[in-house]
Each structure stands twice: as structure tokens, then as C-alpha cells.
PDB file of C-alpha atoms in Angstrom:
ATOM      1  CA  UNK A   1     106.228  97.280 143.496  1.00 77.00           C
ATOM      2  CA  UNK A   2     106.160  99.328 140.253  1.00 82.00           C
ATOM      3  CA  UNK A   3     106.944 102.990 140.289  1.00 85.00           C
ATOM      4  CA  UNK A   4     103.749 104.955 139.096  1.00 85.00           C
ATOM      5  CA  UNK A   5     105.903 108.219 138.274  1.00 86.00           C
ATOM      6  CA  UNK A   6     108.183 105.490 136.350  1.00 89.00           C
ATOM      7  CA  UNK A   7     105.520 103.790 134.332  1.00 87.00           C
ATOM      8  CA  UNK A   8     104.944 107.218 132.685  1.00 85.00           C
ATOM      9  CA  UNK A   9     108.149 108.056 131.964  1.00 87.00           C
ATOM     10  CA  UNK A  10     108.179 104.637 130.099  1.00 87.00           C
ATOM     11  CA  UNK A  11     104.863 105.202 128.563  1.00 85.00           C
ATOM     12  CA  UNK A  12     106.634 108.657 127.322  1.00 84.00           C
ATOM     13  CA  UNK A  13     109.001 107.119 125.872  1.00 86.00           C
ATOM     14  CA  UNK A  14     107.204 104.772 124.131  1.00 86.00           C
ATOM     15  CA  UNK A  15     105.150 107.573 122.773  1.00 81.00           C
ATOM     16  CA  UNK A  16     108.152 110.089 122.076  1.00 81.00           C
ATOM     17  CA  UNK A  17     110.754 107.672 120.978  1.00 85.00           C
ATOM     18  CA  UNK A  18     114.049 109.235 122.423  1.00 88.00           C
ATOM     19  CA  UNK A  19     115.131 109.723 126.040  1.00 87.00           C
ATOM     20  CA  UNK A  20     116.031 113.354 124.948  1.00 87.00           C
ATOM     21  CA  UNK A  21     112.242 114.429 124.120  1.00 85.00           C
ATOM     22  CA  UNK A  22     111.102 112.283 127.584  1.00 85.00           C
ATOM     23  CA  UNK A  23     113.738 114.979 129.727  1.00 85.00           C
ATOM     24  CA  UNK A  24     112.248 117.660 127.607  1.00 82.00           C
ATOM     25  CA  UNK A  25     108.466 116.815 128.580  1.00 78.00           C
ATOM     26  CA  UNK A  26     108.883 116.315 132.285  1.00 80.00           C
ATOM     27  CA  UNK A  27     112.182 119.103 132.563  1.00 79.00           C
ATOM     28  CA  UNK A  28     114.389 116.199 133.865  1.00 86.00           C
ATOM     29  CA  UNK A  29     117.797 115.765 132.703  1.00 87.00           C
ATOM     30  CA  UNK A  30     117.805 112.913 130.407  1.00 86.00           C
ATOM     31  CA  UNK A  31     120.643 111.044 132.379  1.00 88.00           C
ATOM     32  CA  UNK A  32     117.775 111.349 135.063  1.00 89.00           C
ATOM     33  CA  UNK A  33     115.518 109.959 132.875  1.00 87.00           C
ATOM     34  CA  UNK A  34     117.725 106.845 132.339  1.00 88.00           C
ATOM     35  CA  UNK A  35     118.287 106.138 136.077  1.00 89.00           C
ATOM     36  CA  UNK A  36     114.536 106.426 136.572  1.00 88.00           C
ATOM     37  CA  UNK A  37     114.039 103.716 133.804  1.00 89.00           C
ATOM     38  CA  UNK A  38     116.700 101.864 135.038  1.00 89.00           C
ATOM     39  CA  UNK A  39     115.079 101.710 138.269  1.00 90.00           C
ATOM     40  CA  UNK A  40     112.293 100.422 136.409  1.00 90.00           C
ATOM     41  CA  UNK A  41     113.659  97.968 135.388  1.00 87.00           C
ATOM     42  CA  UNK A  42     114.842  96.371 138.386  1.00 89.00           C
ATOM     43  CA  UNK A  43     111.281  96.627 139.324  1.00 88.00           C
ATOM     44  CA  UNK A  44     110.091  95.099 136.804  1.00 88.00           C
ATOM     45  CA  UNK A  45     112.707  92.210 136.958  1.00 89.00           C
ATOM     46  CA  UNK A  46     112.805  92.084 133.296  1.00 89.00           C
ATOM     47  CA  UNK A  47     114.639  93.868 130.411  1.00 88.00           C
ATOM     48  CA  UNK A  48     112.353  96.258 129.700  1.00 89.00           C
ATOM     49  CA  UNK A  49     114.651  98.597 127.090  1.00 89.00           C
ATOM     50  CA  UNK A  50     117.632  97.274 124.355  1.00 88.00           C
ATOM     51  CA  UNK A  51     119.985  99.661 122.575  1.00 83.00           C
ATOM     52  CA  UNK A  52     119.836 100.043 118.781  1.00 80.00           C
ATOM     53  CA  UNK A  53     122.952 102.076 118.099  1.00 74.00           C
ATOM     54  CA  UNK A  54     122.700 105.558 119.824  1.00 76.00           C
ATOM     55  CA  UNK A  55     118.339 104.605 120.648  1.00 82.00           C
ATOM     56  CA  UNK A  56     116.843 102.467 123.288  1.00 86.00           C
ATOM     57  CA  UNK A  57     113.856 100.220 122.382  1.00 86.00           C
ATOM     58  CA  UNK A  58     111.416  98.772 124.204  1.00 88.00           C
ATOM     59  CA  UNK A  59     111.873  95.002 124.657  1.00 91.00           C
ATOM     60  CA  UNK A  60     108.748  92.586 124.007  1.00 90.00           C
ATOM     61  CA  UNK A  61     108.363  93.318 128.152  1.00 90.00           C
ATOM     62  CA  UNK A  62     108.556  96.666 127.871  1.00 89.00           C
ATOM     63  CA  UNK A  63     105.911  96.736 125.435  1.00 89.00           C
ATOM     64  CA  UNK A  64     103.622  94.925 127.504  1.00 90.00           C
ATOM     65  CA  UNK A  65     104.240  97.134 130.445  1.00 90.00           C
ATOM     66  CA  UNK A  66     103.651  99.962 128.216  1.00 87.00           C
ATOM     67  CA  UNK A  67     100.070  98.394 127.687  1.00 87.00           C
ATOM     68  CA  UNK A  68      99.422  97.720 130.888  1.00 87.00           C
ATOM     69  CA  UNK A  69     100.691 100.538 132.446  1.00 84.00           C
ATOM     70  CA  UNK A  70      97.902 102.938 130.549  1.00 83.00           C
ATOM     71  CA  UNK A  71      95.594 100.668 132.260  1.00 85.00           C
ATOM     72  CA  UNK A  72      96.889 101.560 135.561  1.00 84.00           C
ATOM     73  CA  UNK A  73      97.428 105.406 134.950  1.00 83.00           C
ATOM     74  CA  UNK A  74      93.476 105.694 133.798  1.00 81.00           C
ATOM     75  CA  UNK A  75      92.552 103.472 136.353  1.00 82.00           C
ATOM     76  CA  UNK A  76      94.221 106.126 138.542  1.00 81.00           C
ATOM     77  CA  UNK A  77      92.079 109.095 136.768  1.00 79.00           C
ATOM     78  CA  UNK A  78      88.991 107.053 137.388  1.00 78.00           C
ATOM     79  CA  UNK A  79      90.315 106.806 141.496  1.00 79.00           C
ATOM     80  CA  UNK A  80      90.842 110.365 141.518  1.00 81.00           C
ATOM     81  CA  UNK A  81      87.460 110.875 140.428  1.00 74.00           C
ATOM     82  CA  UNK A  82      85.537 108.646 142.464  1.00 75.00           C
ATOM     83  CA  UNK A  83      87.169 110.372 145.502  1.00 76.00           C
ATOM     84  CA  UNK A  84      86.567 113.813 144.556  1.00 74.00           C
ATOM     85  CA  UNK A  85      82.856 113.084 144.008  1.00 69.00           C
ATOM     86  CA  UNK A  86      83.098 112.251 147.625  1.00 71.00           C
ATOM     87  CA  UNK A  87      83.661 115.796 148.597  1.00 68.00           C
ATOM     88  CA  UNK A  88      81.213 118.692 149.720  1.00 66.00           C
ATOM     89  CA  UNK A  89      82.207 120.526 146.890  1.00 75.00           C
ATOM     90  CA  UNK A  90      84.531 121.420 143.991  1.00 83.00           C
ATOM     91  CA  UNK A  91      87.683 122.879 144.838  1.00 85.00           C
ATOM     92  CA  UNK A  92      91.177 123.144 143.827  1.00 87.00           C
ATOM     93  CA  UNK A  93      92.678 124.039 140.338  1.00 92.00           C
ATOM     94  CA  UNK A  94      91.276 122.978 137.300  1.00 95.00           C
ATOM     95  CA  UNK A  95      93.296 123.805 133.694  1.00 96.00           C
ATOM     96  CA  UNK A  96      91.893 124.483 130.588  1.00 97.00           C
ATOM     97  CA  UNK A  97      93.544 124.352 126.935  1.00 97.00           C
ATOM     98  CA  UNK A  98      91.875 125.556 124.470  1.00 96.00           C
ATOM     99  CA  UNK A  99      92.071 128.007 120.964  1.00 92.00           C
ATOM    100  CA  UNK A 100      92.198 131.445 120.585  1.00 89.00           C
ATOM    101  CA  UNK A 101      88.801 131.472 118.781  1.00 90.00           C
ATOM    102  CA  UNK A 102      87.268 129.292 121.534  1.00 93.00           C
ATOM    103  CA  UNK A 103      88.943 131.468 124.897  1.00 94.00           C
ATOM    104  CA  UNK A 104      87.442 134.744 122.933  1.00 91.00           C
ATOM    105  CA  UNK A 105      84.105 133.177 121.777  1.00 92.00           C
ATOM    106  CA  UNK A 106      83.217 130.398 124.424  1.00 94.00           C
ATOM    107  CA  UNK A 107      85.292 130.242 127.971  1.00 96.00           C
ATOM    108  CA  UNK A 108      83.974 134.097 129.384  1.00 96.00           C
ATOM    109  CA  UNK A 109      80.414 132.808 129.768  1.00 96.00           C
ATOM    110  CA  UNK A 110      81.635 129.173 130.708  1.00 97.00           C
ATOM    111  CA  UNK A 111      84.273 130.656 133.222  1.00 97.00           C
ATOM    112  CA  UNK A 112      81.760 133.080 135.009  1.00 96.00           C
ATOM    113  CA  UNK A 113      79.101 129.959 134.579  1.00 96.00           C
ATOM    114  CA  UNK A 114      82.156 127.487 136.750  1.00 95.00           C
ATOM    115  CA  UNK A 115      82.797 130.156 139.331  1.00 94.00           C
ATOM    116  CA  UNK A 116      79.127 130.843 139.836  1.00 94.00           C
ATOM    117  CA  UNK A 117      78.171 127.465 141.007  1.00 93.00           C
ATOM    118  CA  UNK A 118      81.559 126.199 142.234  1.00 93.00           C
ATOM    119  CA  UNK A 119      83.251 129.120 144.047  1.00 92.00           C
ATOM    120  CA  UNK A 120      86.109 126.936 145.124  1.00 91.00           C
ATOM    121  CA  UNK A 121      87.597 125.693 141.417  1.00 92.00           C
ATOM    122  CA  UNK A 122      90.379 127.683 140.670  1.00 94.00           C
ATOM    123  CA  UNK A 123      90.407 128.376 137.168  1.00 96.00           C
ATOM    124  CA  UNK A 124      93.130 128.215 135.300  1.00 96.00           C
ATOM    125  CA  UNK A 125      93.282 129.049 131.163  1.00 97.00           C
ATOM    126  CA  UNK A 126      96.012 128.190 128.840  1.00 96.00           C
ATOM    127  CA  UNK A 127      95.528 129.533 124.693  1.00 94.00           C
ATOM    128  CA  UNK A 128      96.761 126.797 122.835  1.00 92.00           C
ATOM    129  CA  UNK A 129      96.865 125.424 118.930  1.00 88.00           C
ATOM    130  CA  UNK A 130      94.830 122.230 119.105  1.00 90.00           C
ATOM    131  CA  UNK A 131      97.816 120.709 118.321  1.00 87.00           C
ATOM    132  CA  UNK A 132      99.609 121.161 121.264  1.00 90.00           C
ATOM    133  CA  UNK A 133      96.739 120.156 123.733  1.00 93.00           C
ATOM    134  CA  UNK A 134      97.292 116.334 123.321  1.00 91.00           C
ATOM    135  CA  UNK A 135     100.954 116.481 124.217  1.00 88.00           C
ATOM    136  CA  UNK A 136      99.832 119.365 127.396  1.00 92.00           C
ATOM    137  CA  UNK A 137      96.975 116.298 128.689  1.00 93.00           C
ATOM    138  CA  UNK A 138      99.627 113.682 128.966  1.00 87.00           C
ATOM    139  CA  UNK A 139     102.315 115.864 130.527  1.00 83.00           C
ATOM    140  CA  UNK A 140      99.916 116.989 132.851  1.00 87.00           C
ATOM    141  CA  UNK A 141      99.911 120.656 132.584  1.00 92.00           C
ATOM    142  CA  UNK A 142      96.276 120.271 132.096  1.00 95.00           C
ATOM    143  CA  UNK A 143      93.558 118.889 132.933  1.00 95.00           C
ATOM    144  CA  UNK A 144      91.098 119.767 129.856  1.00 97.00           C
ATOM    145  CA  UNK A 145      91.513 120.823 126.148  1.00 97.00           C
ATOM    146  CA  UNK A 146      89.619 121.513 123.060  1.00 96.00           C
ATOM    147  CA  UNK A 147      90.632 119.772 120.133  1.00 94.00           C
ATOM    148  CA  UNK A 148      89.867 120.271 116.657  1.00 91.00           C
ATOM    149  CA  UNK A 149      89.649 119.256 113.340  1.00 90.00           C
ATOM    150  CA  UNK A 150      88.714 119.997 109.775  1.00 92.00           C
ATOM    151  CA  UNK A 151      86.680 117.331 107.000  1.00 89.00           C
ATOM    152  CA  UNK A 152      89.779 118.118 104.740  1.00 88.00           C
ATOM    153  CA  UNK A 153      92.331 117.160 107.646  1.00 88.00           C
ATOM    154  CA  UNK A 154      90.887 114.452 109.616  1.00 86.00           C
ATOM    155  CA  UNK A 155      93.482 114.246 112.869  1.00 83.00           C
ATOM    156  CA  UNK A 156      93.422 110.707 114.106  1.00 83.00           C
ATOM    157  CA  UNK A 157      92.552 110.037 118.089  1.00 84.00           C
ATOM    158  CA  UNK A 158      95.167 110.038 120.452  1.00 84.00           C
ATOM    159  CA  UNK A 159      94.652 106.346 122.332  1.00 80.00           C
ATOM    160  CA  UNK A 160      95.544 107.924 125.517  1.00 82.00           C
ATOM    161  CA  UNK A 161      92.628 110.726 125.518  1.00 91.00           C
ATOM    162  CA  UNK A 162      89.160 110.683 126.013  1.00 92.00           C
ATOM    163  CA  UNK A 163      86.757 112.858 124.222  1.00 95.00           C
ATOM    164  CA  UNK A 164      83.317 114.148 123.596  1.00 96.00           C
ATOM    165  CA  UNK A 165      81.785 116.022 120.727  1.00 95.00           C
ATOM    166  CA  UNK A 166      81.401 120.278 121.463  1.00 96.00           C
ATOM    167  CA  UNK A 167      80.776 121.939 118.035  1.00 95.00           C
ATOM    168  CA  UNK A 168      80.556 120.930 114.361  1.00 94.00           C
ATOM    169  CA  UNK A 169      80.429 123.913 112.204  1.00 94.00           C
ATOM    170  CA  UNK A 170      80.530 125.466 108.919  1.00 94.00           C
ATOM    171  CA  UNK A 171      83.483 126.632 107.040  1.00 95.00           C
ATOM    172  CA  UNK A 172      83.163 130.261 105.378  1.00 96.00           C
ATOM    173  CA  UNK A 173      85.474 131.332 102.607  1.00 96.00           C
ATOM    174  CA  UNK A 174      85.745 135.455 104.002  1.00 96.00           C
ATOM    175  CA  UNK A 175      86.305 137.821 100.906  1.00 96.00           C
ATOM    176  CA  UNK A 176      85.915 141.521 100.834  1.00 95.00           C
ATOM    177  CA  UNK A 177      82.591 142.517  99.909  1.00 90.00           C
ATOM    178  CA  UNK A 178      83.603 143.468  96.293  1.00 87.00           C
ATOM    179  CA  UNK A 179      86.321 140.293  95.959  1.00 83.00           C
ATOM    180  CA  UNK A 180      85.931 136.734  94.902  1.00 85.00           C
ATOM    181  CA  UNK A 181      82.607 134.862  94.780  1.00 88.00           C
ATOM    182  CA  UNK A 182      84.030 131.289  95.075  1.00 92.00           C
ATOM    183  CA  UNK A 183      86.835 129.167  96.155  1.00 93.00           C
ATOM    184  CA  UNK A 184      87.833 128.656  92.522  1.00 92.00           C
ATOM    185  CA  UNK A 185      87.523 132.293  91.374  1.00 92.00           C
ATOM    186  CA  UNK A 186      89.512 133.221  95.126  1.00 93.00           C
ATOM    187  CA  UNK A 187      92.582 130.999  93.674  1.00 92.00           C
ATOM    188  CA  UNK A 188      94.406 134.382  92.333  1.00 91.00           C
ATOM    189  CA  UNK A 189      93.354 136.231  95.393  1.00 94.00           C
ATOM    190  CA  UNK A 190      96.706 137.279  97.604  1.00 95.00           C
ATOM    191  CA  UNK A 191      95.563 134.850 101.093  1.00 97.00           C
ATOM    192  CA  UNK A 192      95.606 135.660 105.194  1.00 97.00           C
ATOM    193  CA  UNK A 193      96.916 132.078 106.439  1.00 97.00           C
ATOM    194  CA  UNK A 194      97.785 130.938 110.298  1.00 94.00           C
ATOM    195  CA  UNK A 195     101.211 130.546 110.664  1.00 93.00           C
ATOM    196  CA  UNK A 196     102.531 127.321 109.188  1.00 93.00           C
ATOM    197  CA  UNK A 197     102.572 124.295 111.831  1.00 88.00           C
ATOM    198  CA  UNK A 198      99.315 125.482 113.227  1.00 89.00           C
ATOM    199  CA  UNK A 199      96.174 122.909 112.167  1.00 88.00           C
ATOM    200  CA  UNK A 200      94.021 125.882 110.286  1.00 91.00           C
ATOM    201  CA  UNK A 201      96.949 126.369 108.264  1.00 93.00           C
ATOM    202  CA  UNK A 202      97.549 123.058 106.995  1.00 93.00           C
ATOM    203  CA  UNK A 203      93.620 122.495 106.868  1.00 93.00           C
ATOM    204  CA  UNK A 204      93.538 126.341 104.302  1.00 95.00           C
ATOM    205  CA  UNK A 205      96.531 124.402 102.285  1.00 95.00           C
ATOM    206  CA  UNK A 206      94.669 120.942 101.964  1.00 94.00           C
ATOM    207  CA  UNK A 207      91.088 122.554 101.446  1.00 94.00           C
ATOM    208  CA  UNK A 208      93.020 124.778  98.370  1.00 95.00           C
ATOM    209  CA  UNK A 209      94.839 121.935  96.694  1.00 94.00           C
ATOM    210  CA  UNK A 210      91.879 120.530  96.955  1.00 93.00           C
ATOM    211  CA  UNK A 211      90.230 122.732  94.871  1.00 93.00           C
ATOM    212  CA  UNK A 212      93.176 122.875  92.467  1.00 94.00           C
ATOM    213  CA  UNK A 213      95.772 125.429  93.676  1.00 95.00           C
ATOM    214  CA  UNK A 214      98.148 127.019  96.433  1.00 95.00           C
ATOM    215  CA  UNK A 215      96.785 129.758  98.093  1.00 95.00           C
ATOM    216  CA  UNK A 216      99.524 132.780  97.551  1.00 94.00           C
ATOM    217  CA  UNK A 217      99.722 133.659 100.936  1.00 94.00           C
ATOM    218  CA  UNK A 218     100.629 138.117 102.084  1.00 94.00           C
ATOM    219  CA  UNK A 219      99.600 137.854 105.787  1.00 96.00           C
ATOM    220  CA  UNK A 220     100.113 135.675 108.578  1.00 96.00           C
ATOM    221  CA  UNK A 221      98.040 135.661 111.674  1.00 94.00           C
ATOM    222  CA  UNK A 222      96.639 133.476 113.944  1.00 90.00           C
ATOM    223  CA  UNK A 223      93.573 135.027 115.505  1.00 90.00           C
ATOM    224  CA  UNK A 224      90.432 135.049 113.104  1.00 93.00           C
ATOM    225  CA  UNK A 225      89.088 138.521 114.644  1.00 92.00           C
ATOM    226  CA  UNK A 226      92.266 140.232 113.144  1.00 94.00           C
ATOM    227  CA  UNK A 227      92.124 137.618 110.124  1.00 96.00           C
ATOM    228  CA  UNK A 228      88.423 139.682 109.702  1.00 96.00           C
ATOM    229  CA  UNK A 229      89.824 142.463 109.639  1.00 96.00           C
ATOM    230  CA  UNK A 230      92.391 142.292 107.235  1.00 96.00           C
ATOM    231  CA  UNK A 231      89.537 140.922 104.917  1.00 96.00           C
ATOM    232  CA  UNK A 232      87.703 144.048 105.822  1.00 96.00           C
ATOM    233  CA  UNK A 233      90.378 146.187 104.578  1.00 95.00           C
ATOM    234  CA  UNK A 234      90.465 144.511 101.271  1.00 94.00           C
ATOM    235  CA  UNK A 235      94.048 142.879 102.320  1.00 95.00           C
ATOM    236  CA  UNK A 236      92.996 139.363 101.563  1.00 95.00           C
ATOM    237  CA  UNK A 237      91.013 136.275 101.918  1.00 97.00           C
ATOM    238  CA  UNK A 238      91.235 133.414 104.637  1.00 97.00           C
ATOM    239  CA  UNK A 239      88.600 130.354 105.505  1.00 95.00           C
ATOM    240  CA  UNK A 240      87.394 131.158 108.819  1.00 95.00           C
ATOM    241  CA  UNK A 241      85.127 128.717 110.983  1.00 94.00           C
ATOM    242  CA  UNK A 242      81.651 129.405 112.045  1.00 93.00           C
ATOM    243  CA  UNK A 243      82.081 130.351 115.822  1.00 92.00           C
ATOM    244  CA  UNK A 244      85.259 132.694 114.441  1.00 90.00           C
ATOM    245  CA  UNK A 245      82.756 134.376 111.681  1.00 90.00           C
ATOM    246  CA  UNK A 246      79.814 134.949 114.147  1.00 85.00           C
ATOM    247  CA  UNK A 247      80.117 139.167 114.040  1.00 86.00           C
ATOM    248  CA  UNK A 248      81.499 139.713 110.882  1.00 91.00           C
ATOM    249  CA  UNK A 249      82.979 143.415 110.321  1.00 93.00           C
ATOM    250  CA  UNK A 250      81.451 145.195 107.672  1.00 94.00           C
ATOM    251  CA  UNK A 251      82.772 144.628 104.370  1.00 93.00           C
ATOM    252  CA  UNK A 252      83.149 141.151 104.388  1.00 95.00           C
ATOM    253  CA  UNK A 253      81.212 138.391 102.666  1.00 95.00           C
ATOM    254  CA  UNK A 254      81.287 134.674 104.050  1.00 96.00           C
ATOM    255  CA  UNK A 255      80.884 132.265 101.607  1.00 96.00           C
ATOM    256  CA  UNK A 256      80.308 128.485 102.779  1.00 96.00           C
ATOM    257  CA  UNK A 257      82.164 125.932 101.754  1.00 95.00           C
ATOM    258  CA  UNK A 258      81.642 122.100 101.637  1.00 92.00           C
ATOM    259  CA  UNK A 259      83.873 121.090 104.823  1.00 92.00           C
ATOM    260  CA  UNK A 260      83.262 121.618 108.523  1.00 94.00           C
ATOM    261  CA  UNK A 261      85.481 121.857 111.376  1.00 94.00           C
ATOM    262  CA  UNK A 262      84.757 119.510 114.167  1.00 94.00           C
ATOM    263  CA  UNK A 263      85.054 120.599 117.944  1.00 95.00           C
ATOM    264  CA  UNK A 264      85.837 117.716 121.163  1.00 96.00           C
ATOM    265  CA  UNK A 265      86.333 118.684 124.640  1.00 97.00           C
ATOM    266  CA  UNK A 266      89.510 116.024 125.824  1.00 97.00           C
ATOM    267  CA  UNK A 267      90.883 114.685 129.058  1.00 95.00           C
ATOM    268  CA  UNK A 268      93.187 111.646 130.258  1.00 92.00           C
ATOM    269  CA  UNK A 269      91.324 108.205 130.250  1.00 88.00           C
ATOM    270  CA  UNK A 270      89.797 107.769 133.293  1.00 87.00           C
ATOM    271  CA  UNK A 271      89.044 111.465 134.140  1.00 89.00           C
ATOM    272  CA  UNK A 272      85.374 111.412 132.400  1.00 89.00           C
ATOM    273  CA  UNK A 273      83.961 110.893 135.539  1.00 88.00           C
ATOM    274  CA  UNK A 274      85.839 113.755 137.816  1.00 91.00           C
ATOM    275  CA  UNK A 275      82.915 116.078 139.121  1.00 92.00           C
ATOM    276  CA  UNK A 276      85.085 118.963 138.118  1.00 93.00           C
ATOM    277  CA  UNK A 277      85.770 117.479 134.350  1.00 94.00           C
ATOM    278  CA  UNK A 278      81.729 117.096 134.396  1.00 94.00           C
ATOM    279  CA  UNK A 279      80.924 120.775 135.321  1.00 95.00           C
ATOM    280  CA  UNK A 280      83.270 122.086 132.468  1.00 96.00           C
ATOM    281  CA  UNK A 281      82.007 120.115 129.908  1.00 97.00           C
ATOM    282  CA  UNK A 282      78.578 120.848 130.854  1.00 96.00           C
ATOM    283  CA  UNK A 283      79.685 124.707 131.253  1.00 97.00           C
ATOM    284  CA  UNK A 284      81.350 125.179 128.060  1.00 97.00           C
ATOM    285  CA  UNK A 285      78.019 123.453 125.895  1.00 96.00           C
ATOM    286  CA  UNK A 286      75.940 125.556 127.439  1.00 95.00           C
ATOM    287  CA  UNK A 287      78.240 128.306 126.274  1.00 94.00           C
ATOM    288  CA  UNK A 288      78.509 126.554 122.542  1.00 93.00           C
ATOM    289  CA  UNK A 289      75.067 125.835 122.437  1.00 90.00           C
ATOM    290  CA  UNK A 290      74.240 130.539 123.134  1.00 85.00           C
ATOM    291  CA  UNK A 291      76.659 130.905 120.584  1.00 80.00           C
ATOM    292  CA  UNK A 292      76.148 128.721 117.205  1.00 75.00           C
ATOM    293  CA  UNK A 293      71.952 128.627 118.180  1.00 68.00           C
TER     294      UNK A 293
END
């Protein structure tokens, strides 16, 4: 009989590509790691890894485990749903990634909306870049995330996520009220840019080179209510998103631009179906739908 807790770790690795970032995700050891795909392997009855100098591989076997294995683990999700939809009611803990803009903007009404009609959820919230939530859904640490992306940077899906649409909005440039009047004449403007890694600052680079230039960035920040405010004060200009620009301070102009930035609510294959999965997604809408009316 084949390990469940095993035929992640192998799916992991397949994924990650070293042992060493497999310990890192699950906090093993990675000699830990090895015995548990060892054990696998015996399992399996197969060679399931091969050694390329200082990497493992997977074998042609271990590659078909790998497939068939994320059959198995969704067909799990979609078990674990079908017996929680069994119960009298929703209970237990139920974690939530998402972005700063979205916890400020969109989880108060949806969390107050969750605990109203499902008193026993435990609600748990995690602020995340979008580009960590894929990697936090896999590993378990949650059980919903918001992803995002931008027309300029299209992010590709992640096979072992589902996901449904939540927002598609408009991208402002935000000037002071006396400052630039278009993306081209906001090229020798000094910029307010995420911090580098994060997906809004690659998607301000590509939407800039774009248009022809590097934005010269003076600020950092990752949180588009003090990224306002620093426009306010004449310090800069940023692109900020729709949701993000809803209450503008005074003294800053938003000027739209010809990209959008794209919104999905995302859970493990199989989960779709999980009564609690169902009442967030139905939540947080309700909660995107009050605020981009």
C-alpha cells in the first residue's frame, strides 16, 4: 500500500527539484526526506528516483506516480468534501491567503459575513504576495488564496490549483494632482514601486518598458494606502489597481491605463466542492461585488 504522506513528498519533489527545498517545505530534515522516499520506493516496488551527480531524478516510474499520485491527493480533497457536507454545520479552521489590498478592502465584510452564518468556522487570515499563495496551498498551510495577475504579466496556472474568477479591474496611473498627465509624460517622474520580487513590482517594470522606459524608482512600499499617500504628498507616482484606488486622498489624480489586473480565489484540486471552500467564495464576491459596484 502506498504512503499518502509519501506520495506528496514525491510530488514535492517533482515540483521543487531538490531534496533540500522538499525538507524546507514540510520542516523535515532532508536525510528524513530521503528515508521517506526511500520507503516509497519499496512501496512502490520500482525505482522511482536515479542520481545525476549530487541530484536525484525521477525515473520514467516515478514520473508516472507523480501523475497519478495528484489524482489520488484531489481525489482525497473531493473525499474530504463530500464528508463535510455530511455534517450539521461548518466547523473547524478554515485559512485564508490573500493581499494586503484585498485583507484591507475585501475580507472585514466577508469575515463578519462567514462568522455570521457559520459560527463554528474558525477563521484564520494570512497577508500574503500572490506569489507566495500557490506554494502556501500545496504545503498546506492553507486552505484558500487570492491570486493575481496583471494583462502586462500574465502568470501561468499552477496544474495543481483550482480557481475561479473574483475581480477584473482597472489599472490607474496615481500622480499628484499638479504632476504628469500620462504614462509617457510620467517617464521622468521619480516612482513609488513594491519591493522587487513582489508581482506589482515586476507588473510597474513590464507595464513601463512597455511604454518605453524604466521607472526611476525613490520609494519602496508595499501597501497601496501608504503608496496614496506618498502620491498625495507630491513624493511620486505608482500604478495602483482599482479596489486599491477606491478612496483616493486628496491630491491625487488616477489616470487609467490600458491593462487590468485579474483577481481568482484558489484551492487544491478537489476542494471546490468543500461546504466551507463554497461559503468563502460566495462570502468574499459578495464583498467584491459592494466594493467595485
Amino acid at each position: 500500500m502506498l504512503d499518502v504522506r509519501r506520495l506528496r513528498l514525491l510530488c514535492d519533489l517533482s515540483r521543487l527539484g531538490t531534496i533540500a527545498a522538499v525538507a524546507q517545505a514540510h520542516t523535515y530534515t532532508p536525510s528524513a526526506v530521503s528515508q521517506q522516499l526511500s520507503t516509497l520506493e519499496r512501496e512502490a516496488g520500482v525505482p522511482l528516483l536515479e542520481r545525476t551527480g549530487r541530484r536525484v531524478v525521477l525515473t520514467a516510474a516515478g514520473r508516472v506516480l507523480v501523475a497519478h499520485a495528484e489524482t489520488v491527493l484531489a481525489a482525497l480533497e473531493q473525499t474530504s468534501a463530500a464528508l463535510a457536507s455530511l455534517g450539521t454545520g461548518l466547523s473547524g479552521p478554515l485559512r485564508i491567503g490573500a493581499y494586503p489590498t484585498a485583507v484591507r478592502a475585501l475580507l472585514p465584510a466577508t469575515l463578519v459575513a462567514l462568522g455570521q452564518q457559520h459560527p463554528g468556522l474558525e477563521l484564520m487570515v494570512t497577508e500574503l504576495d500572490p506569489v507566495d499563495v500557490p506554494a502556501a496551498l500545496r504545503e498546506r498551510r492553507l486552505d484558500v488564496g487570492l491570486l493575481n495577475d496583471y494583462d502586462a504579466v500574465p502568470v501561468e496556472p499552477d496544474p495543481t490549483l483550482d480557481a475561479v474568477p473574483l475581480l477584473d479591474e482597472t489599472v490607474f496611473l496615481a500622480v499628484p494632482a499638479d504632476g504628469a498627465d500620462s504614462l509617457d509624460t510620467a517617464r521622468d517622474a521619480t516612482w513609488i514601486l513594491a519591493s522587487p520580487g513582489t508581482l506589482c513590482h515586476t507588473a510597474t517594470l513590464q507595464v513601463c518598458r512597455t511604454a518605453g522606459f524604466t521607472p526611476r524608482a525613490r520609494h519602496h512600499a508595499d501597501d497601496f494606502a501608504t503608496v496614496l499617500a506618498l502620491v498625495a504628498a507630491g513624493q511620486g507616482v505608482s500604478i495602483v489597481p482599482q479596489v486599491a484606488a477606491a478612496r483616493p486622498p486628496a491630491g491625487v489624480r488616477l489616470i487609467p491605463l490600458p491593462t487590468r489586473r485579474r483577481t481568482r480565489i484558489a484551492y487544491r484540486h478537489g476542494a471546490a466542492s468543500h461546504p466551507a471552500v463554497a461559503a468563502f467564495v460566495a462570502a468574499i464576491r459578495t464583498a467584491a461585488d459592494e466594493v467595485v459596484r
